[in-house]
Amino acid sequence: LGEIADPSAVEPLVRALHDEHDDLRCQASGAIAKFGPGAVEPLAAMLGDPDPNVRIVAAGVLGDTGEASAVEPLIG
């Protein structure tokens, strides 16, 4: 999904970050980072997830986007 560069792929990839399989979460996180600014909002929302593993992955991917708009959610 990350290779097609279609913004509609962000939401399914974000949902994949909740998957129980580490490999799928890893692949999804790498694909999401390619969407840059389009990934910041859904990932920032995941920083409030009750699952600490989801929060850790979301924070890492936010940093990988390289977007200035990701800084504020990460500081919070």
PDB file of C-alpha atoms in Angstrom:
ATOM      1  CA  LEU A   1       0.000   0.000   0.000  1.00  0.00           C
ATOM      2  CA  GLY A   2       2.869   2.362   0.654  1.00  0.00           C
ATOM      3  CA  GLU A   3       4.169   1.970  -2.884  1.00  0.00           C
ATOM      4  CA  ILE A   4       0.956   3.089  -4.596  1.00  0.00           C
ATOM      5  CA  ALA A   5       1.242   6.616  -3.125  1.00  0.00           C
ATOM      6  CA  ASP A   6      -2.537   6.874  -2.810  1.00  0.00           C
ATOM      7  CA  PRO A   7      -3.527   8.883   0.280  1.00  0.00           C
ATOM      8  CA  SER A   8      -6.467   6.546   0.841  1.00  0.00           C
ATOM      9  CA  ALA A   9      -3.922   3.846   1.791  1.00  0.00           C
ATOM     10  CA  VAL A  10      -2.948   5.691   5.002  1.00  0.00           C
ATOM     11  CA  GLU A  11      -5.979   4.603   7.029  1.00  0.00           C
ATOM     12  CA  PRO A  12      -5.639   0.848   6.295  1.00  0.00           C
ATOM     13  CA  LEU A  13      -1.936   1.080   7.089  1.00  0.00           C
ATOM     14  CA  VAL A  14      -2.665   2.858  10.373  1.00  0.00           C
ATOM     15  CA  ARG A  15      -5.131   0.111  11.276  1.00  0.00           C
ATOM     16  CA  ALA A  16      -2.409  -2.449  10.530  1.00  0.00           C
ATOM     17  CA  LEU A  17      -0.324  -0.931  13.334  1.00  0.00           C
ATOM     18  CA  HIS A  18      -2.808  -2.559  15.721  1.00  0.00           C
ATOM     19  CA  ASP A  19      -2.177  -6.027  14.289  1.00  0.00           C
ATOM     20  CA  GLU A  20      -0.851  -8.723  16.615  1.00  0.00           C
ATOM     21  CA  HIS A  21       1.913  -9.707  14.181  1.00  0.00           C
ATOM     22  CA  ASP A  22       5.174  -7.781  14.574  1.00  0.00           C
ATOM     23  CA  ASP A  23       6.145  -8.250  10.929  1.00  0.00           C
ATOM     24  CA  LEU A  24       2.935  -6.685   9.658  1.00  0.00           C
ATOM     25  CA  ARG A  25       3.248  -3.748  12.062  1.00  0.00           C
ATOM     26  CA  CYS A  26       6.836  -3.199  10.945  1.00  0.00           C
ATOM     27  CA  GLN A  27       5.945  -3.242   7.245  1.00  0.00           C
ATOM     28  CA  ALA A  28       2.973  -0.940   7.796  1.00  0.00           C
ATOM     29  CA  SER A  29       5.022   1.555   9.780  1.00  0.00           C
ATOM     30  CA  GLY A  30       7.625   1.795   7.031  1.00  0.00           C
ATOM     31  CA  ALA A  31       4.939   2.303   4.404  1.00  0.00           C
ATOM     32  CA  ILE A  32       3.136   4.992   6.412  1.00  0.00           C
ATOM     33  CA  ALA A  33       6.296   7.057   6.808  1.00  0.00           C
ATOM     34  CA  LYS A  34       6.413   7.450   3.006  1.00  0.00           C
ATOM     35  CA  PHE A  35       3.206   9.508   3.106  1.00  0.00           C
ATOM     36  CA  GLY A  36       4.871  12.371   4.985  1.00  0.00           C
ATOM     37  CA  PRO A  37       2.376  15.054   5.959  1.00  0.00           C
ATOM     38  CA  GLY A  38      -0.625  12.843   5.172  1.00  0.00           C
ATOM     39  CA  ALA A  39       0.427  10.432   7.907  1.00  0.00           C
ATOM     40  CA  VAL A  40       0.910  12.938  10.730  1.00  0.00           C
ATOM     41  CA  GLU A  41      -2.706  13.383  11.820  1.00  0.00           C
ATOM     42  CA  PRO A  42      -3.688   9.693  12.035  1.00  0.00           C
ATOM     43  CA  LEU A  43      -0.397   8.800  13.707  1.00  0.00           C
ATOM     44  CA  ALA A  44      -0.702  11.660  16.201  1.00  0.00           C
ATOM     45  CA  ALA A  45      -4.124  10.328  17.161  1.00  0.00           C
ATOM     46  CA  MET A  46      -2.530   6.944  17.884  1.00  0.00           C
ATOM     47  CA  LEU A  47      -0.263   8.501  20.516  1.00  0.00           C
ATOM     48  CA  GLY A  48      -3.267   8.310  22.844  1.00  0.00           C
ATOM     49  CA  ASP A  49      -3.884   4.599  22.222  1.00  0.00           C
ATOM     50  CA  PRO A  50      -4.216   2.496  25.380  1.00  0.00           C
ATOM     51  CA  ASP A  51      -1.743  -0.071  23.999  1.00  0.00           C
ATOM     52  CA  PRO A  52       1.827   1.076  24.748  1.00  0.00           C
ATOM     53  CA  ASN A  53       3.182  -0.898  21.774  1.00  0.00           C
ATOM     54  CA  VAL A  54       0.916   1.032  19.403  1.00  0.00           C
ATOM     55  CA  ARG A  55       2.045   4.326  20.952  1.00  0.00           C
ATOM     56  CA  ILE A  56       5.706   3.368  20.563  1.00  0.00           C
ATOM     57  CA  VAL A  57       5.284   2.473  16.888  1.00  0.00           C
ATOM     58  CA  ALA A  58       3.238   5.623  16.201  1.00  0.00           C
ATOM     59  CA  ALA A  59       5.906   7.826  17.820  1.00  0.00           C
ATOM     60  CA  GLY A  60       8.661   6.145  15.829  1.00  0.00           C
ATOM     61  CA  VAL A  61       6.838   6.504  12.546  1.00  0.00           C
ATOM     62  CA  LEU A  62       6.005  10.144  13.277  1.00  0.00           C
ATOM     63  CA  GLY A  63       9.708  10.788  13.669  1.00  0.00           C
ATOM     64  CA  ASP A  64      10.444   8.900  10.457  1.00  0.00           C
ATOM     65  CA  THR A  65       8.117  11.133   8.445  1.00  0.00           C
ATOM     66  CA  GLY A  66      10.533  14.037   8.913  1.00  0.00           C
ATOM     67  CA  GLU A  67       7.580  16.422   9.012  1.00  0.00           C
ATOM     68  CA  ALA A  68       7.814  19.554  11.163  1.00  0.00           C
ATOM     69  CA  SER A  69       4.128  19.144  12.013  1.00  0.00           C
ATOM     70  CA  ALA A  70       4.990  15.870  13.812  1.00  0.00           C
ATOM     71  CA  VAL A  71       7.103  17.634  16.427  1.00  0.00           C
ATOM     72  CA  GLU A  72       4.276  19.087  18.512  1.00  0.00           C
ATOM     73  CA  PRO A  73       2.369  15.781  18.913  1.00  0.00           C
ATOM     74  CA  LEU A  74       5.624  14.068  19.862  1.00  0.00           C
ATOM     75  CA  ILE A  75       6.418  16.677  22.494  1.00  0.00           C
ATOM     76  CA  GLY A  76       2.984  16.102  24.044  1.00  0.00           C
TER      77      GLY A  76
END
